mmCIF file with all atom_site columns, C-alpha atoms in Angstrom:
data_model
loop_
_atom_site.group_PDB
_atom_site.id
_atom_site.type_symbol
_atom_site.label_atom_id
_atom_site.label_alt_id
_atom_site.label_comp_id
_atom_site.label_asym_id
_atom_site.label_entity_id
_atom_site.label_seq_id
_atom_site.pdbx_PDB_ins_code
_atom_site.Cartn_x
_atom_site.Cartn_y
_atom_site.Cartn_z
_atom_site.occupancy
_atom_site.B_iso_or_equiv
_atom_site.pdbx_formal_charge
_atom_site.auth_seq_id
_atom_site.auth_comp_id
_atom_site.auth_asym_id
_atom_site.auth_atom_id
_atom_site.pdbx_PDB_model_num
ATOM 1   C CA . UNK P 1 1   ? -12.492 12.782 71.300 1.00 47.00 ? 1   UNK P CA 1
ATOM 2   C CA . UNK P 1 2   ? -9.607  14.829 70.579 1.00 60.00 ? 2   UNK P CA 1
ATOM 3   C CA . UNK P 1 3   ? -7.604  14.805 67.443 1.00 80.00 ? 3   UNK P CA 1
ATOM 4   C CA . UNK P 1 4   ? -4.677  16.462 69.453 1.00 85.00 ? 4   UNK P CA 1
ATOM 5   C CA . UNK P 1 5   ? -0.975  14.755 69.073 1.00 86.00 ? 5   UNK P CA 1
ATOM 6   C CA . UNK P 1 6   ? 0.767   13.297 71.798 1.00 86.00 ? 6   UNK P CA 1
ATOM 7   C CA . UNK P 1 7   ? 3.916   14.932 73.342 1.00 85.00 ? 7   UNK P CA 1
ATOM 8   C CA . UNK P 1 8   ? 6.507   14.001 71.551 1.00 85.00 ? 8   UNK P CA 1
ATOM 9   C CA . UNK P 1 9   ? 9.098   14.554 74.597 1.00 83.00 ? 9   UNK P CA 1
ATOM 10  C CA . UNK P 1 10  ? 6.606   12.314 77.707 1.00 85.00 ? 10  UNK P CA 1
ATOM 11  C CA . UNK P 1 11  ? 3.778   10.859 74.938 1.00 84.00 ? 11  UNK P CA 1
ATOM 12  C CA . UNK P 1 12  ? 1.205   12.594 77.421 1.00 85.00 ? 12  UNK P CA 1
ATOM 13  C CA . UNK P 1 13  ? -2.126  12.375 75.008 1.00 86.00 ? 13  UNK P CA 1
ATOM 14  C CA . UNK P 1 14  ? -2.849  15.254 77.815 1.00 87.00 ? 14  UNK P CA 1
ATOM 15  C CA . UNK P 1 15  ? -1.834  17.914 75.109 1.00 89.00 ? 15  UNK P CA 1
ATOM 16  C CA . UNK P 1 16  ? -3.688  21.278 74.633 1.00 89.00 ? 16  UNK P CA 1
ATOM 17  C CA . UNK P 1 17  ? -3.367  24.021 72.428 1.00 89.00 ? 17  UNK P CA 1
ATOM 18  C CA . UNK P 1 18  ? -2.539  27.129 73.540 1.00 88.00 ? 18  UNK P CA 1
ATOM 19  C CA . UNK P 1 19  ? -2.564  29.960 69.983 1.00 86.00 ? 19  UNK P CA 1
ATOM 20  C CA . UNK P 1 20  ? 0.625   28.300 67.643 1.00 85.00 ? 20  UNK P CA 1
ATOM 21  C CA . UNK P 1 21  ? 1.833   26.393 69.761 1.00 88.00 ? 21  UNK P CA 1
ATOM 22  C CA . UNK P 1 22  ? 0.830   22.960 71.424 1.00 89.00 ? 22  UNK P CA 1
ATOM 23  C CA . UNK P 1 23  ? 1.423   22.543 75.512 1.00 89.00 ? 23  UNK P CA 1
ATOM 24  C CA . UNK P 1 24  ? 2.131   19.274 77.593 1.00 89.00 ? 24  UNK P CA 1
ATOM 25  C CA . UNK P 1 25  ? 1.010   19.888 81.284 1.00 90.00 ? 25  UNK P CA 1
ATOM 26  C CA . UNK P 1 26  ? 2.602   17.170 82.578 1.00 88.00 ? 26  UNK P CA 1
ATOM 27  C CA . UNK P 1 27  ? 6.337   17.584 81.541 1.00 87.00 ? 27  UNK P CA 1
ATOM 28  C CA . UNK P 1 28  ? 5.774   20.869 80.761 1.00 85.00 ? 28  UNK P CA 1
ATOM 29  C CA . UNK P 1 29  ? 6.873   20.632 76.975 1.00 85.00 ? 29  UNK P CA 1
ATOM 30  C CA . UNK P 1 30  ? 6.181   23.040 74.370 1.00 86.00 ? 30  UNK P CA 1
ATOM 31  C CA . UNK P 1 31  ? 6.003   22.639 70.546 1.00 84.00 ? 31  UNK P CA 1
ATOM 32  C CA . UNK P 1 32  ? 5.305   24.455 67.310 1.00 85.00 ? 32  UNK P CA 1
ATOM 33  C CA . UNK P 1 33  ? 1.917   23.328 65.715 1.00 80.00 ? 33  UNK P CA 1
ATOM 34  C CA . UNK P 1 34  ? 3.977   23.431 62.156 1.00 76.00 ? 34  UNK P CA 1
ATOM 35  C CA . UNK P 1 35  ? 6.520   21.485 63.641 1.00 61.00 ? 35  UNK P CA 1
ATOM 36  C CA . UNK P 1 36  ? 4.743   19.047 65.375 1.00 53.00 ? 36  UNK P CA 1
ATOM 37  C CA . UNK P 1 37  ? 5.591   16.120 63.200 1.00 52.00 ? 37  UNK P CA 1
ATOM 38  C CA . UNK P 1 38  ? 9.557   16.740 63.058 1.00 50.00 ? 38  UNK P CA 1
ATOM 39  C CA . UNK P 1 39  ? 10.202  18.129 65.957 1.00 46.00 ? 39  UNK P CA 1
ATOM 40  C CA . UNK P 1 40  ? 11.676  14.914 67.575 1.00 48.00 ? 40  UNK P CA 1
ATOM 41  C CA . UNK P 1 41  ? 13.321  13.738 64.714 1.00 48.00 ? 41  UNK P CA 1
ATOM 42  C CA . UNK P 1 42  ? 15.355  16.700 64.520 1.00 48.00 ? 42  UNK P CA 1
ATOM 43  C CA . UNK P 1 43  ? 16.310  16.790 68.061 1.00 53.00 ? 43  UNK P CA 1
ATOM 44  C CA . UNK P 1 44  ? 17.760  13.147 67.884 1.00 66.00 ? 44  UNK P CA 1
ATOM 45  C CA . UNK P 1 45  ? 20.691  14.105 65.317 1.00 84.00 ? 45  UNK P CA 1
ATOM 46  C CA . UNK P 1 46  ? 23.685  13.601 67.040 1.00 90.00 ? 46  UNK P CA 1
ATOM 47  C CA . UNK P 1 47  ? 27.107  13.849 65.541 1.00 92.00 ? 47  UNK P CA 1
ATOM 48  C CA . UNK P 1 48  ? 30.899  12.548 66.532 1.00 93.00 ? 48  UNK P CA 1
ATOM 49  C CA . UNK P 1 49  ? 33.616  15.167 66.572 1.00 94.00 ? 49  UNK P CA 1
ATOM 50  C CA . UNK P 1 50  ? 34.353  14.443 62.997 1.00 94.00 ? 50  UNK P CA 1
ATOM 51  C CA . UNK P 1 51  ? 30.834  15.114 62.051 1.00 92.00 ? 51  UNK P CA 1
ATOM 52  C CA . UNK P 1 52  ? 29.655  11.166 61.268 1.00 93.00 ? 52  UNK P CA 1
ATOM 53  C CA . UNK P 1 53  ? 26.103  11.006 62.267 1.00 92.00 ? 53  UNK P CA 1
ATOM 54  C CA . UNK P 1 54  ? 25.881  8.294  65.726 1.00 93.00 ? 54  UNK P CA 1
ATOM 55  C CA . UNK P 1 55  ? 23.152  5.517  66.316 1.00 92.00 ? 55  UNK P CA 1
ATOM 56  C CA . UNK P 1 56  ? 22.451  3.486  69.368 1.00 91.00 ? 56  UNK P CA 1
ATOM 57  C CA . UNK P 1 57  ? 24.551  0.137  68.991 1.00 93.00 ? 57  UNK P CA 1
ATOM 58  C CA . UNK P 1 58  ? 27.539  1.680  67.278 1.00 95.00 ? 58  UNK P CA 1
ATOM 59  C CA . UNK P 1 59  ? 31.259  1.663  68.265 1.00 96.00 ? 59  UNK P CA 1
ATOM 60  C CA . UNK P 1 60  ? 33.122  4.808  69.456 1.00 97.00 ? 60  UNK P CA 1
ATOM 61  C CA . UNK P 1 61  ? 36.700  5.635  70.393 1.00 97.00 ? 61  UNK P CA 1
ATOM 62  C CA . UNK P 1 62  ? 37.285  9.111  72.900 1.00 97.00 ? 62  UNK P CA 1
ATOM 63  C CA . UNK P 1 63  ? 39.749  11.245 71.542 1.00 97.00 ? 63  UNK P CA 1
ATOM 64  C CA . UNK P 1 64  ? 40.703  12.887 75.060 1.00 96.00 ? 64  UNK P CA 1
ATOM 65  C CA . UNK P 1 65  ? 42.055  12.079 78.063 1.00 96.00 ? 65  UNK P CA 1
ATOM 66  C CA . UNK P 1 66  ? 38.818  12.686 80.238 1.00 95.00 ? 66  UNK P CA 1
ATOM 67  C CA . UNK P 1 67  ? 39.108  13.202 84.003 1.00 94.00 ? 67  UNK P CA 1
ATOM 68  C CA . UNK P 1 68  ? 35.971  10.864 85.381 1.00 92.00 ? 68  UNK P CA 1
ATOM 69  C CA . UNK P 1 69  ? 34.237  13.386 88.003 1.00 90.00 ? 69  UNK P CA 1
ATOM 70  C CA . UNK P 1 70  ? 34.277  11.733 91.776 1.00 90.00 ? 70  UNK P CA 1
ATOM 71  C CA . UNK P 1 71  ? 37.349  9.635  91.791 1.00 90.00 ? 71  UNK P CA 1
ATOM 72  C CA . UNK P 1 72  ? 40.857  9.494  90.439 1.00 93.00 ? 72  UNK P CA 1
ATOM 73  C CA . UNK P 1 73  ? 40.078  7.258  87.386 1.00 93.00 ? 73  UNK P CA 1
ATOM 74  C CA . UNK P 1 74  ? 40.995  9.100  84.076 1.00 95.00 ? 74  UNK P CA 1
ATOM 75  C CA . UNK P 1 75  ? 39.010  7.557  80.679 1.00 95.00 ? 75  UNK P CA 1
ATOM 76  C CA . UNK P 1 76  ? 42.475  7.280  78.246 1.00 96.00 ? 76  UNK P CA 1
ATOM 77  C CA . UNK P 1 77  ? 42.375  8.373  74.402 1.00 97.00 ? 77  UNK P CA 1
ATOM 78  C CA . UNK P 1 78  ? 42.270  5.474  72.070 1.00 96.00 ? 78  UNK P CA 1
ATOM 79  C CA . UNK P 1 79  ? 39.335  3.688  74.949 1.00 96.00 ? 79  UNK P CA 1
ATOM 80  C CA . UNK P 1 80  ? 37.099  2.080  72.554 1.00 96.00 ? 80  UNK P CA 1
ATOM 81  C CA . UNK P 1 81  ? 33.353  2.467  73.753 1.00 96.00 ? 81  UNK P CA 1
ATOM 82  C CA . UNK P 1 82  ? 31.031  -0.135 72.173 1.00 95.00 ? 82  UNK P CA 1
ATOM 83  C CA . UNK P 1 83  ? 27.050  -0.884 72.369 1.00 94.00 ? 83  UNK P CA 1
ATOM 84  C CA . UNK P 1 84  ? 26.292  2.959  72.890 1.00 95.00 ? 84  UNK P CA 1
ATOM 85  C CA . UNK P 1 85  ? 22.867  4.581  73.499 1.00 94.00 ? 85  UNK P CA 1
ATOM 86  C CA . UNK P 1 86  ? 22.041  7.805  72.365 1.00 92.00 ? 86  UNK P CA 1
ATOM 87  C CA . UNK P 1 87  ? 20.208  10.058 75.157 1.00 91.00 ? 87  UNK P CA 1
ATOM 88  C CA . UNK P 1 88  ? 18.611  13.849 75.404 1.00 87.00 ? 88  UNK P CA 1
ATOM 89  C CA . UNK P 1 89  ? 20.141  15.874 77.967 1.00 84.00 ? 89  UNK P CA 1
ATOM 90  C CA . UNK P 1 90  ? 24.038  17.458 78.542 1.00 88.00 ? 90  UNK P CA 1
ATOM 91  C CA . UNK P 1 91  ? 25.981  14.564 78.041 1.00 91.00 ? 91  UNK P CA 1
ATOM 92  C CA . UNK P 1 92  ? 24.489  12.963 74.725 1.00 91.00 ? 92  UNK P CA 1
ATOM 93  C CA . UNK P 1 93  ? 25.732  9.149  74.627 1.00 94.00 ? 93  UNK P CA 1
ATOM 94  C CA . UNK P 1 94  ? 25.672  6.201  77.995 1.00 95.00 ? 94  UNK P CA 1
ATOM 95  C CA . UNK P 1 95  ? 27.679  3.746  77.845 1.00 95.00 ? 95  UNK P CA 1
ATOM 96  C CA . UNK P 1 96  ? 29.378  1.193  79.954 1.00 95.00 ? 96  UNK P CA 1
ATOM 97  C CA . UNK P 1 97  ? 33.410  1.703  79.749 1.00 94.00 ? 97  UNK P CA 1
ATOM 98  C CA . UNK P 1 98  ? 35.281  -1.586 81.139 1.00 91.00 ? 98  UNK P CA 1
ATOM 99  C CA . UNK P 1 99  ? 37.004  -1.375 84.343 1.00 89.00 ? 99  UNK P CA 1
ATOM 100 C CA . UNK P 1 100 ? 34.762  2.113  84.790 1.00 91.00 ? 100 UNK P CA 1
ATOM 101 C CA . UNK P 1 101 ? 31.569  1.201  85.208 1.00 92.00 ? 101 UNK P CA 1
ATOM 102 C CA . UNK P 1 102 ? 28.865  3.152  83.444 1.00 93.00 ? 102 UNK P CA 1
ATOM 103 C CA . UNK P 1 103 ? 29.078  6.213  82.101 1.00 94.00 ? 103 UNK P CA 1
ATOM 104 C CA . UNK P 1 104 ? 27.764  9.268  80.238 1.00 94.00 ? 104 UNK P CA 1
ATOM 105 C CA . UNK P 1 105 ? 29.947  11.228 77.337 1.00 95.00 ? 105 UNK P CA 1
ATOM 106 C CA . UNK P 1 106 ? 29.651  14.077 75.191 1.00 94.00 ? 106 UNK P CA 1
ATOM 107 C CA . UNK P 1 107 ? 29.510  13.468 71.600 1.00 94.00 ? 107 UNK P CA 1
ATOM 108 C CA . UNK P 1 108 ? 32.069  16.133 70.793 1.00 95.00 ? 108 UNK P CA 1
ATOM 109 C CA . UNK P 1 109 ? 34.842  13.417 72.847 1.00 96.00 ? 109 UNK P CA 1
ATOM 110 C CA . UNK P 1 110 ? 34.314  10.659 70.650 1.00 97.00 ? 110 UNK P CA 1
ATOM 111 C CA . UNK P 1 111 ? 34.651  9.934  66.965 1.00 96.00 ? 111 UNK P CA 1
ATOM 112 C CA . UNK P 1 112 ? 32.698  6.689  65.292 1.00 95.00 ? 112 UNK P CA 1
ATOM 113 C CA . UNK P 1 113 ? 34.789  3.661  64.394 1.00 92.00 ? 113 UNK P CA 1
#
């Protein structure tokens, strides 16, 4: 049996080591061995435009006029966004704006109400 972590991006227990660093083969991920244990808590700090720290559930307003790419529907300043879920990737935040649909935002848009 292997004593080996599980990828912290996929949870693949298919991990091998490869010198300092561990390797996930099926996502591809690649971590420090001294950072194994952190590594995903420190990716999931994601802040408002006024630097407040955001959580999944919590309440945001956008600060921008933002054009909504594919159709003629601009998302107006002062839209408050609630129930929103935090997410890796470009846009940080999904949510579901009414009379929009769903949708994903950058963090630096918003500020926490």
């Amino acid at each position: 049996m292997s004593s080996l972590p599980n990828c912290p991006k996929c949870n693949s227990d298919f991990t091998y080591e490869d010198g300092a660093m561990y390797i996930c083969p099926e996502c591809s991920h690649e971590w420090s061995k001294d950072a194994a244990g952190d590594a995903s808590e420190q990716d999931k700090i994601i802040k408002d435009a006024n630097g407040n720290v955001l959580q999944d559930g919590d309440t945001v307003t956008v600060i921008k006029d933002l054009k909504v790419k594919g159709s003629s529907l601009v998302v107006k300043v002062g839209t408050k966004v609630k129930n929103i879920r935090l997410v890796d990737g470009d846009h940080d935040i999904d949510c579901r704006i009414d009379g929009i649909g769903a949708m994903k935002l950058k963090s630096e848009f918003v500020k926490k109400v």
